[in-house]
Coordinates of C-alpha atoms in Angstrom, one line a residue:
M169 CA 90.7 103.7 43.9
V170 CA 92.2 100.4 41.6
N171 CA 95.5 100.7 43.3
L172 CA 93.0 100.6 46.8
K173 CA 91.4 97.5 45.1
L174 CA 94.3 95.2 44.2
M175 CA 95.8 96.4 48.0
G176 CA 93.3 95.0 49.6
R177 CA 92.8 92.2 47.0
T178 CA 96.2 90.1 47.2
R179 CA 96.3 91.4 51.4
A180 CA 93.1 88.5 51.2
Q181 CA 95.1 86.5 48.7
E182 CA 97.9 86.4 51.1
S183 CA 95.9 85.3 53.5
T184 CA 93.8 82.8 51.8
N185 CA 97.4 81.2 50.7
A186 CA 99.1 81.6 54.4
I187 CA 95.5 79.4 55.8
E188 CA 96.5 77.1 52.2
R189 CA 99.9 76.5 53.9
M190 CA 99.2 75.9 58.1
Y191 CA 96.9 73.3 56.7
I192 CA 99.3 71.3 54.2
T193 CA 102.1 71.7 57.2
M194 CA 100.2 70.7 60.3
R195 CA 98.3 67.5 58.3
H196 CA 102.7 66.5 56.8
L197 CA 103.3 66.9 61.3
F198 CA 100.8 65.1 61.4
N199 CA 102.6 62.3 58.9
R200 CA 105.7 62.7 60.3
G201 CA 104.5 61.8 63.9
F202 CA 106.4 65.4 66.4
Y203 CA 107.8 68.6 65.4
K204 CA 109.0 71.6 66.9
P205 CA 107.0 74.4 67.8
M206 CA 109.5 76.7 67.7
G207 CA 112.0 74.3 65.9
I208 CA 112.6 74.6 62.4
S209 CA 110.3 72.6 61.8
G210 CA 107.3 74.7 63.2
E211 CA 108.5 77.9 61.3
T212 CA 106.2 77.2 58.6
L213 CA 103.1 77.2 60.9
R214 CA 105.1 80.6 62.9
E215 CA 105.3 82.8 59.7
S216 CA 101.7 81.8 58.6
L217 CA 100.1 82.8 62.0
L218 CA 102.0 86.1 61.5
T219 CA 100.6 86.7 57.8
L220 CA 97.3 85.7 58.9
R221 CA 97.8 87.9 62.3
P222 CA 93.8 86.3 62.8
E223 CA 91.6 88.5 64.7
I224 CA 90.9 86.3 67.9
Y225 CA 94.7 87.0 68.5
G226 CA 94.6 90.2 68.6
T227 CA 98.5 92.0 68.8
I228 CA 100.5 88.2 68.1
A229 CA 102.3 90.5 65.6
E230 CA 103.9 93.3 67.6
E231 CA 106.0 92.6 71.2
K232 CA 103.3 93.6 73.4
V233 CA 102.3 90.6 74.8
E234 CA 98.0 89.4 73.3
L235 CA 96.3 89.4 77.0
D236 CA 92.1 88.6 75.1
G237 CA 94.0 85.4 72.8
L238 CA 95.6 84.3 75.7
L239 CA 92.6 84.0 77.2
Y240 CA 90.9 83.2 74.2
V241 CA 93.3 80.4 74.3
I242 CA 94.2 79.1 77.6
E243 CA 90.4 78.4 77.9
R244 CA 90.5 75.7 75.2
L245 CA 94.1 74.0 76.5
P246 CA 94.3 72.1 79.6
V247 CA 95.4 73.8 83.4
G248 CA 98.7 73.8 83.0
I249 CA 99.8 72.8 79.4
E250 CA 102.2 76.0 80.0
Q251 CA 104.2 74.3 81.8
C252 CA 104.9 71.0 79.6
R253 CA 107.9 70.8 77.7
F254 CA 105.8 67.5 75.7
I255 CA 102.9 67.9 74.3
N256 CA 101.3 64.3 73.4
L257 CA 98.0 63.8 70.6
T258 CA 96.8 61.0 71.7
S259 CA 93.3 59.4 70.3
D260 CA 90.7 57.3 72.6
E261 CA 94.3 54.4 74.8
G262 CA 92.9 54.1 77.6
Y263 CA 94.2 56.1 80.1
A264 CA 90.3 56.2 81.1
N265 CA 90.7 53.6 83.2
S266 CA 94.6 54.2 84.9
H267 CA 94.8 56.3 88.0
F268 CA 95.5 59.7 85.5
Q269 CA 92.7 62.3 86.6
P270 CA 91.2 63.5 83.4
I271 CA 91.3 67.4 83.0
V272 CA 88.5 69.0 80.7
P273 CA 89.8 72.9 79.3
P274 CA 86.4 74.7 79.9
K275 CA 85.5 76.4 76.6
R276 CA 85.6 73.1 74.9
R277 CA 84.8 68.9 75.5
R278 CA 88.4 67.2 75.7
N279 CA 90.1 64.4 78.3
C280 CA 93.4 65.8 78.7
Y281 CA 96.2 63.6 81.4
R282 CA 99.5 65.3 82.8
I283 CA 101.4 62.6 82.5
D284 CA 103.8 63.4 85.2
E285 CA 106.1 67.2 85.6
E286 CA 106.8 67.5 81.8
Q287 CA 104.3 66.3 80.0
M288 CA 100.5 66.3 78.8
N289 CA 98.4 64.0 76.9
I290 CA 95.7 65.8 74.7
E291 CA 93.2 62.5 73.8
V292 CA 91.6 63.7 69.4
T293 CA 88.4 62.1 69.3
R294 CA 86.9 64.7 67.4
G295 CA 88.9 63.5 63.5
R296 CA 91.3 66.5 62.4
S297 CA 89.2 69.9 62.7
E298 CA 90.3 68.9 66.3
I299 CA 94.1 68.5 65.8
Y300 CA 94.0 72.0 63.0
D301 CA 92.3 73.9 66.3
I302 CA 94.8 72.9 69.4
L303 CA 97.5 73.6 67.0
T304 CA 96.9 76.6 65.9
H305 CA 96.4 77.6 69.8
L306 CA 99.6 75.9 70.5
T307 CA 101.7 78.0 67.6
F308 CA 100.0 80.7 69.2
M309 CA 100.9 80.3 72.9
F310 CA 104.2 79.1 71.9
I311 CA 105.1 82.6 69.6
E312 CA 103.0 85.3 72.7
S313 CA 106.0 83.1 75.1
H314 CA 108.6 83.6 73.5
K315 CA 107.8 87.8 74.0
I316 CA 107.9 86.7 77.3
M317 CA 111.1 85.7 77.1
R318 CA 113.2 88.9 74.5
R319 CA 111.2 91.3 76.9
V320 CA 113.2 89.5 79.9
I321 CA 116.8 87.3 79.0
I322 CA 119.1 90.5 79.0
D323 CA 122.1 88.2 77.5
E324 CA 123.6 85.7 76.1
E325 CA 124.5 84.2 79.5
G326 CA 120.2 83.4 80.8
S327 CA 120.6 86.7 82.9
V328 CA 117.5 88.4 83.2
T329 CA 116.4 91.6 83.7
R330 CA 114.4 92.4 87.7
D331 CA 110.9 92.8 86.8
W332 CA 111.3 88.8 85.8
K333 CA 113.4 87.7 89.4
K334 CA 110.6 89.3 91.2
L335 CA 107.6 87.7 89.0
E336 CA 109.4 84.3 90.0
A337 CA 109.8 85.2 93.6
A338 CA 106.3 86.4 94.0
V339 CA 104.7 82.8 92.2
M340 CA 106.9 80.8 94.2
K341 CA 105.4 82.0 97.2
S342 CA 102.3 79.8 98.5
E343 CA 100.1 82.3 99.2
L344 CA 100.5 86.8 98.1
S345 CA 98.4 89.5 99.9
Q346 CA 96.9 92.0 98.1
N347 CA 100.2 94.4 98.3
E348 CA 102.5 91.5 97.0
R349 CA 100.1 91.1 94.0
E350 CA 99.7 94.9 92.9
I351 CA 103.4 94.6 93.4
A352 CA 103.9 91.3 91.7
L353 CA 101.4 92.5 88.6
T354 CA 103.6 95.7 87.9
H355 CA 106.0 94.1 87.3
T356 CA 104.1 92.2 85.5
A357 CA 102.5 94.6 83.0
N358 CA 106.3 95.3 82.2
I359 CA 107.7 92.3 81.1
L360 CA 104.0 92.5 78.9
G361 CA 104.5 95.0 77.5
R362 CA 101.2 95.9 78.9
T363 CA 99.9 98.6 80.9
F364 CA 98.6 98.1 84.9
K365 CA 94.9 98.3 84.5
E366 CA 95.3 95.6 81.8
V367 CA 96.8 93.2 83.9
T368 CA 94.7 93.6 86.3
G369 CA 91.9 94.3 84.8
I370 CA 92.6 90.9 82.5
Y371 CA 93.8 88.7 86.0
P372 CA 90.8 87.3 87.4
K373 CA 89.6 86.0 84.4
F374 CA 92.3 83.7 84.5
M375 CA 91.2 82.7 88.2
T376 CA 89.4 79.3 89.0
P377 CA 88.3 78.2 92.5
E378 CA 91.1 76.2 93.6
N379 CA 94.3 78.8 92.0
E380 CA 93.5 82.6 92.1
E381 CA 97.3 83.2 91.0
R382 CA 96.9 81.6 87.7
F383 CA 97.0 84.8 85.1
L384 CA 100.9 85.4 87.4
Q385 CA 101.8 81.9 86.7
I386 CA 100.9 80.8 83.6
I387 CA 103.2 84.4 82.8
Y388 CA 105.7 82.8 84.2
W389 CA 105.7 79.2 83.0
L390 CA 105.7 80.3 79.6
G391 CA 108.4 82.9 79.4
K392 CA 110.5 80.1 81.9
L393 CA 110.3 77.5 79.5
A394 CA 111.0 79.9 76.1
I395 CA 114.6 80.1 78.4
D396 CA 114.9 76.9 79.2
E397 CA 114.6 75.6 74.5
T398 CA 116.3 79.5 74.0
I399 CA 120.0 78.9 76.7
N400 CA 120.1 75.4 77.3
N401 CA 118.5 74.5 73.9
N402 CA 115.5 72.2 75.6
K403 CA 112.9 72.4 72.6
R404 CA 108.9 71.7 73.5
I405 CA 107.7 69.1 71.6
V406 CA 105.2 67.5 70.0
T407 CA 104.1 64.0 69.4
F408 CA 100.8 62.4 67.9
S409 CA 100.6 58.9 69.4
P410 CA 101.3 55.7 66.6
V411 CA 97.8 54.7 67.2
L412 CA 96.0 58.5 66.9
R413 CA 97.9 58.6 63.3
E414 CA 96.5 54.8 62.5
R415 CA 92.9 55.6 63.6
L416 CA 92.3 59.2 62.1
G417 CA 89.7 59.4 59.4
H418 CA 88.8 55.4 60.3
H419 CA 85.4 56.7 62.0
I420 CA 86.1 54.4 64.8
H421 CA 84.3 57.4 67.5
G422 CA 81.2 57.6 65.0
E423 CA 80.3 54.7 64.1
I424 CA 80.2 53.5 68.0
W425 CA 77.7 56.5 67.9
A426 CA 75.6 55.9 66.1
D427 CA 75.4 52.8 66.1
T428 CA 74.4 53.2 70.2
I429 CA 71.3 55.6 69.0
K430 CA 69.8 53.5 66.3
Q431 CA 70.3 50.3 69.1
Y432 CA 68.3 52.0 70.7
L433 CA 65.8 53.2 67.9
V434 CA 65.1 49.5 67.2
E435 CA 65.2 48.5 71.1
N436 CA 62.1 50.9 71.0
N437 CA 60.2 50.4 67.8
L438 CA 60.8 53.8 66.4
M439 CA 63.1 52.8 63.5
H440 CA 60.1 53.1 61.3
R441 CA 59.0 56.3 62.5
P442 CA 58.8 59.7 60.6
I443 CA 63.0 60.1 62.8
H444 CA 63.3 64.4 62.6
I445 CA 67.4 64.8 63.3
I446 CA 68.2 68.1 65.5
S447 CA 72.0 69.4 65.7
A448 CA 71.0 71.8 68.6
N449 CA 72.1 72.4 72.0
M450 CA 71.1 69.9 75.3
H451 CA 68.3 72.4 75.9
S452 CA 66.6 74.6 73.8
V453 CA 64.6 72.0 72.4
M454 CA 63.5 70.2 75.8
N455 CA 63.2 73.4 77.4
T456 CA 61.0 74.6 74.0
L457 CA 58.2 71.5 74.4
F458 CA 58.4 70.9 78.4
S459 CA 58.9 74.3 80.1
P460 CA 54.5 74.7 79.2
I461 CA 54.5 71.4 81.4
A462 CA 56.4 71.5 83.7
L463 CA 56.6 75.8 84.1
Q464 CA 52.5 76.4 84.6
E465 CA 53.1 78.5 87.8
E466 CA 56.2 80.5 86.7
L467 CA 54.8 81.2 83.3
K468 CA 51.6 82.8 84.7
E469 CA 54.2 85.6 86.6
K470 CA 56.5 85.4 83.5
K471 CA 56.8 85.8 79.4
S472 CA 57.6 82.5 77.9
M473 CA 60.9 84.3 77.3
Q474 CA 62.1 85.2 80.0
V475 CA 61.6 81.6 81.7
Y476 CA 64.1 80.4 78.7
E477 CA 66.0 83.3 80.3
D478 CA 66.0 81.8 83.2
L479 CA 66.7 78.2 82.5
S480 CA 69.4 79.7 80.5
N481 CA 71.3 80.8 84.5
S482 CA 73.5 77.8 85.7
G483 CA 72.7 79.1 89.4
N484 CA 68.7 77.8 88.7
G485 CA 69.0 74.0 88.2
Q486 CA 65.7 73.7 90.3
L487 CA 64.5 75.5 88.0
R488 CA 66.2 73.3 85.0
N489 CA 65.1 69.9 87.3
K490 CA 61.6 70.6 87.4
V491 CA 62.0 70.6 83.3
M492 CA 64.4 68.2 83.8
K493 CA 62.3 65.2 85.7
V494 CA 58.7 66.7 83.4
A495 CA 60.9 65.5 79.8
L496 CA 62.0 62.5 81.1
E497 CA 58.6 61.6 82.3
N498 CA 57.1 61.8 79.1
G499 CA 59.1 60.0 76.5
M500 CA 62.7 62.0 76.5
K501 CA 65.2 59.0 76.5
F502 CA 69.3 60.9 77.4
I503 CA 71.7 58.9 76.1
E504 CA 75.2 60.1 77.0
D505 CA 77.9 59.9 74.9
A506 CA 80.3 57.2 76.1
S507 CA 82.1 56.7 72.3
G508 CA 84.8 58.9 72.9
T509 CA 82.9 61.3 70.8
N510 CA 81.9 64.4 73.3
I511 CA 78.3 64.4 70.9
D512 CA 75.7 63.5 73.8
V513 CA 71.5 63.0 72.0
Q514 CA 68.5 63.5 73.2
V515 CA 65.4 60.7 72.1
F516 CA 61.6 62.1 71.9
D517 CA 59.1 60.2 71.3
T518 CA 56.7 62.2 70.8
A519 CA 53.3 59.8 70.5
K520 CA 54.5 60.6 74.3
I521 CA 53.3 64.0 74.8
K522 CA 49.8 64.6 75.4
D523 CA 50.0 68.1 73.1
G524 CA 52.4 68.5 69.9
F525 CA 53.8 72.6 69.2
R526 CA 51.7 74.4 67.7
S527 CA 49.8 71.3 65.5
P528 CA 46.0 71.6 66.3
E529 CA 45.7 68.2 64.0
F530 CA 48.7 66.2 66.5
N531 CA 46.3 65.2 68.6
V532 CA 43.9 62.5 65.6
K533 CA 47.8 61.5 63.9
N534 CA 48.4 57.7 64.7
D535 CA 51.4 57.2 66.8
D536 CA 52.7 55.8 64.7
E537 CA 52.5 59.0 62.6
K538 CA 53.9 61.4 65.3
P539 CA 57.3 62.1 64.8
V540 CA 60.3 60.8 67.0
L541 CA 63.2 63.8 67.7
L542 CA 66.9 63.1 67.6
V543 CA 68.8 66.2 68.8
M544 CA 72.5 65.9 68.9
D545 CA 74.5 68.0 71.0
Y546 CA 77.3 70.0 68.3
A547 CA 80.0 68.4 66.3
F548 CA 83.1 70.1 65.9
G549 CA 83.7 70.6 62.3
E550 CA 84.7 67.5 60.5
Q551 CA 83.7 65.6 63.1
A552 CA 80.0 66.4 61.8
Y553 CA 80.2 65.0 58.4
E554 CA 81.4 61.3 61.3
T555 CA 78.6 61.5 62.6
M556 CA 75.9 62.8 60.4
D557 CA 77.5 59.6 57.7
E558 CA 77.4 57.4 60.6
L559 CA 74.0 58.3 61.3
L560 CA 72.1 57.8 58.6
K561 CA 73.7 54.8 57.4
P562 CA 71.2 52.0 57.2
Y563 CA 71.9 49.8 60.9
R564 CA 72.1 45.7 60.6
F565 CA 70.1 44.1 63.0
E566 CA 69.3 40.2 63.1
D567 CA 71.0 40.2 59.0
K568 CA 67.8 43.0 58.4
E569 CA 69.6 45.8 57.4
I570 CA 66.6 49.1 58.4
H571 CA 66.8 51.6 57.3
L572 CA 65.7 54.9 59.6
N573 CA 62.8 56.7 57.8
V574 CA 64.4 59.9 58.5
D575 CA 61.7 63.2 57.5
S576 CA 64.0 66.0 58.9
V577 CA 67.8 67.0 59.4
S578 CA 66.7 70.4 61.3
I579 CA 70.8 72.5 62.0
M580 CA 71.2 74.7 64.2
G581 CA 74.7 76.5 66.0
K582 CA 76.2 79.5 66.5
A583 CA 78.1 81.9 63.5
G584 CA 80.4 84.4 63.5
I585 CA 78.6 87.4 61.5
L586 CA 79.5 90.1 58.8
D587 CA 76.7 92.2 58.8
G588 CA 75.2 92.6 62.1
G589 CA 76.2 91.7 65.9
K590 CA 75.8 89.4 68.6
G591 CA 72.3 87.6 68.8
D592 CA 71.9 88.2 65.5
I593 CA 70.2 85.7 63.3
M594 CA 71.6 83.9 59.7
I595 CA 69.7 81.8 57.0
P596 CA 71.9 80.1 54.7
T597 CA 70.9 80.0 51.2
A598 CA 74.1 78.0 50.6
H599 CA 77.6 76.1 52.0
L600 CA 81.1 77.5 50.9
F601 CA 84.4 75.1 51.4
E602 CA 87.2 78.2 52.7
G603 CA 90.1 77.8 50.7
T604 CA 87.8 75.4 47.3
A605 CA 85.6 76.4 44.9
D606 CA 83.3 73.6 46.6
N607 CA 79.7 74.5 46.8
Y608 CA 76.9 73.2 48.7
P609 CA 73.9 75.4 47.4
F610 CA 70.4 73.2 48.8
Y611 CA 66.5 74.5 49.5
N612 CA 66.7 75.5 53.3
E613 CA 62.7 74.8 54.7
L614 CA 63.9 77.7 57.1
K615 CA 62.8 81.6 56.0
K616 CA 64.6 85.0 55.8
E617 CA 60.2 85.8 56.5
D618 CA 59.9 82.9 58.9
L619 CA 61.8 84.4 61.6
E620 CA 61.0 88.2 61.2
G621 CA 59.1 90.7 63.0
N622 CA 60.6 89.7 66.4
G623 CA 63.0 92.6 66.9
I624 CA 65.8 91.0 65.7
K625 CA 68.0 91.2 62.9
V626 CA 67.6 88.4 60.2
V627 CA 69.5 87.9 56.7
D628 CA 70.1 85.6 54.2
G629 CA 72.4 84.6 52.5
S630 CA 75.5 82.2 51.8
M631 CA 78.0 80.6 54.3
I632 CA 81.2 80.1 54.5
T633 CA 82.6 77.1 56.9
V634 CA 86.2 77.8 57.1
L635 CA 88.7 75.4 59.0
G636 CA 88.8 77.2 61.7
T637 CA 88.3 79.8 63.6
S638 CA 90.9 81.5 64.9
L639 CA 92.4 81.4 61.9
Q640 CA 89.5 84.7 60.4
N641 CA 91.3 87.7 59.5
R642 CA 89.8 90.7 58.9
D643 CA 91.0 90.9 55.3
I644 CA 89.7 87.4 54.1
L645 CA 86.0 88.2 55.4
R646 CA 85.9 91.8 54.1
F647 CA 86.3 89.0 50.3
F648 CA 83.9 87.3 51.6
Q649 CA 81.9 89.6 52.1
E650 CA 82.3 92.0 49.3
S651 CA 82.0 90.0 47.1
T652 CA 79.6 87.9 44.2
W653 CA 79.5 84.7 46.4
D654 CA 77.7 86.6 49.1
V655 CA 78.4 85.8 52.7
V656 CA 76.7 86.6 55.5
G657 CA 79.0 84.5 58.2
L658 CA 81.4 81.4 58.5
E659 CA 80.7 78.6 60.5
M660 CA 82.8 75.1 60.5
E661 CA 80.3 72.3 60.6
G662 CA 78.0 73.4 57.5
V663 CA 80.0 72.1 53.8
H664 CA 80.6 69.0 56.5
Y665 CA 76.8 67.8 57.5
Q666 CA 75.1 69.2 53.9
K667 CA 78.5 66.5 52.3
A668 CA 76.4 64.0 54.7
I669 CA 73.3 64.5 54.4
Q670 CA 73.3 65.4 50.4
S671 CA 75.2 61.8 49.7
A672 CA 72.9 59.4 52.1
S673 CA 69.6 61.2 50.1
R674 CA 71.0 61.4 46.9
L675 CA 74.1 58.9 45.6
R676 CA 73.7 56.0 48.6
G677 CA 70.3 55.8 49.0
N678 CA 70.4 55.5 52.9
I679 CA 67.2 58.1 53.4
K680 CA 64.5 59.4 50.7
E681 CA 65.4 61.4 48.6
D682 CA 63.6 64.7 49.5
V683 CA 64.7 65.0 52.5
K684 CA 63.3 68.3 54.4
V685 CA 66.9 70.2 55.7
R686 CA 66.6 73.3 57.8
Y687 CA 69.6 75.1 58.7
A688 CA 69.7 78.4 60.4
Y689 CA 72.5 80.0 63.3
Y690 CA 72.9 83.2 65.5
A691 CA 75.7 84.8 65.6
S692 CA 78.7 84.7 68.8
D693 CA 80.4 87.3 68.0
N694 CA 80.9 89.4 64.8
P695 CA 84.7 89.2 63.4
L696 CA 84.8 92.5 61.5
E697 CA 84.4 94.7 65.3
T698 CA 86.6 95.0 67.5
G699 CA 85.7 94.4 70.7
S700 CA 83.4 91.8 68.9
T701 CA 84.7 88.7 68.4
L702 CA 85.7 85.3 70.2
A703 CA 88.0 86.7 72.2
S704 CA 85.5 89.4 73.6
G705 CA 83.5 87.2 75.8
G706 CA 80.4 84.8 75.8
L707 CA 76.7 85.7 74.4
G708 CA 75.5 86.1 78.6
T709 CA 71.1 86.6 77.7
T710 CA 72.1 88.0 74.5
G711 CA 71.8 84.2 73.3
V712 CA 69.2 83.0 74.5
K713 CA 66.2 85.2 72.4
P714 CA 67.9 84.3 68.9
T715 CA 68.3 79.8 70.6
Y716 CA 64.9 79.7 70.9
L717 CA 63.0 81.8 68.0
I718 CA 65.1 79.1 66.3
T719 CA 63.9 75.7 68.1
E720 CA 60.6 77.6 68.1
K721 CA 60.1 77.7 65.0
I722 CA 61.9 73.8 63.4
L723 CA 59.5 72.6 66.3
E724 CA 56.3 74.1 64.6
Q725 CA 57.7 73.4 61.2
I726 CA 58.1 69.7 62.6
F727 CA 54.8 69.3 64.0
N728 CA 52.9 70.4 61.7
S729 CA 54.6 68.2 58.2

């Protein structure tokens, strides 16, 4: 028994060390300015990722190519990156004003630009966490590309298998019949070390409206560049622009973002009002406040949660527009991001709403006592500190320093759960920072009992803020769960938000010391369960109920404060 515990603990320690090595290496490579992912300079990253074997990357350490992990990565990288030998990470350097068309990955809001046949530029405006995210995904992609190469090269001269020649011929065709497609997928299955059933199952998930054969093309180009690296020594290179290296950590984008919001608050005489900051998506607060007004007919026939599900369906644009129209007419202002943070904002002046949310006293309050809701879209990792830190700073206006009258900060996010399934709710009592002993206990205004009794499992305990969700493996997660830290879930922003809130309220005096704090997360995945990781797909409608239960409870507490 002791030996088993020791082995398990050693594996968790190995994994923790591998994560630390990865982050030290990535910082070193960033400072250096460039590296070759499949060369000596990228060796530590590759070895660390293979030691970790993160759950999200599935069979990365095996010879067969990992398909679900590849789909997860491809959805977060720009279309065409598999064809590029040169990948350049830049700051916002003016490409938006050029002839280059921005390419935005479907699952990550970042602008990318195809400079020529060989080069892809990726704009980094969200700080170090975004760089770590990109480099981790690229390392995985390049490891998989070399698996393809090893399965198709026959000799040192670069001769290739018949399967590879047939795949190449299919990719070069402008259009494939169903018969030709299935023949190509048969050869591709041999190349990938996968069954025909597995390959035909994943093939449509890579399709785009413009390109049905994207899966075959991605496999081909990954293998082609890996063959070129091995036979002709034409290494793929990742570079970091001088401007990005100079700007990183200076809060340039966060400061512009925060000043735009504060300027709006000053111009509309809202700075002195009770301000409640909510980090959430751009629909749940608006829908919760204004659906009862905008969708009265629909609510006669359906329960509110069914209406929320309808609103979450991307095909219901007309329904969404009805709510948006009423919101804009009743005190909502949408501030689209122009700073590069990719964080949009909604400001709700509740003095313009007829009734409060589950608050009998709302109508007897003076307008100056009615809350102003500032809803900010999700930050990404360390960006949470930059944006919240800048937002809570005083604003200089006409030689005066104006402090925000912040009453509360509420954070609603998605997280991985360690004891439960998709759609369950986590209420944190503290945040821990992965790889350190840094811990941030706090008094959470939201309690487990506030959300119980709605048919959804609710757990409370510590949450761990990880350096990257794509780096966690079963051994680390089990250690978190079973140790005395009592960790119930993992996410990427909690520590960073709390650092900014604590420093602003307790050290710098930027906001009141007794500011109320609320944190709640709903489970996007269970990284300990095969088939329930982020790579297995999205939440679908599973996330609707927990999202709106949390939103309703946050609003109820704000309006009754």
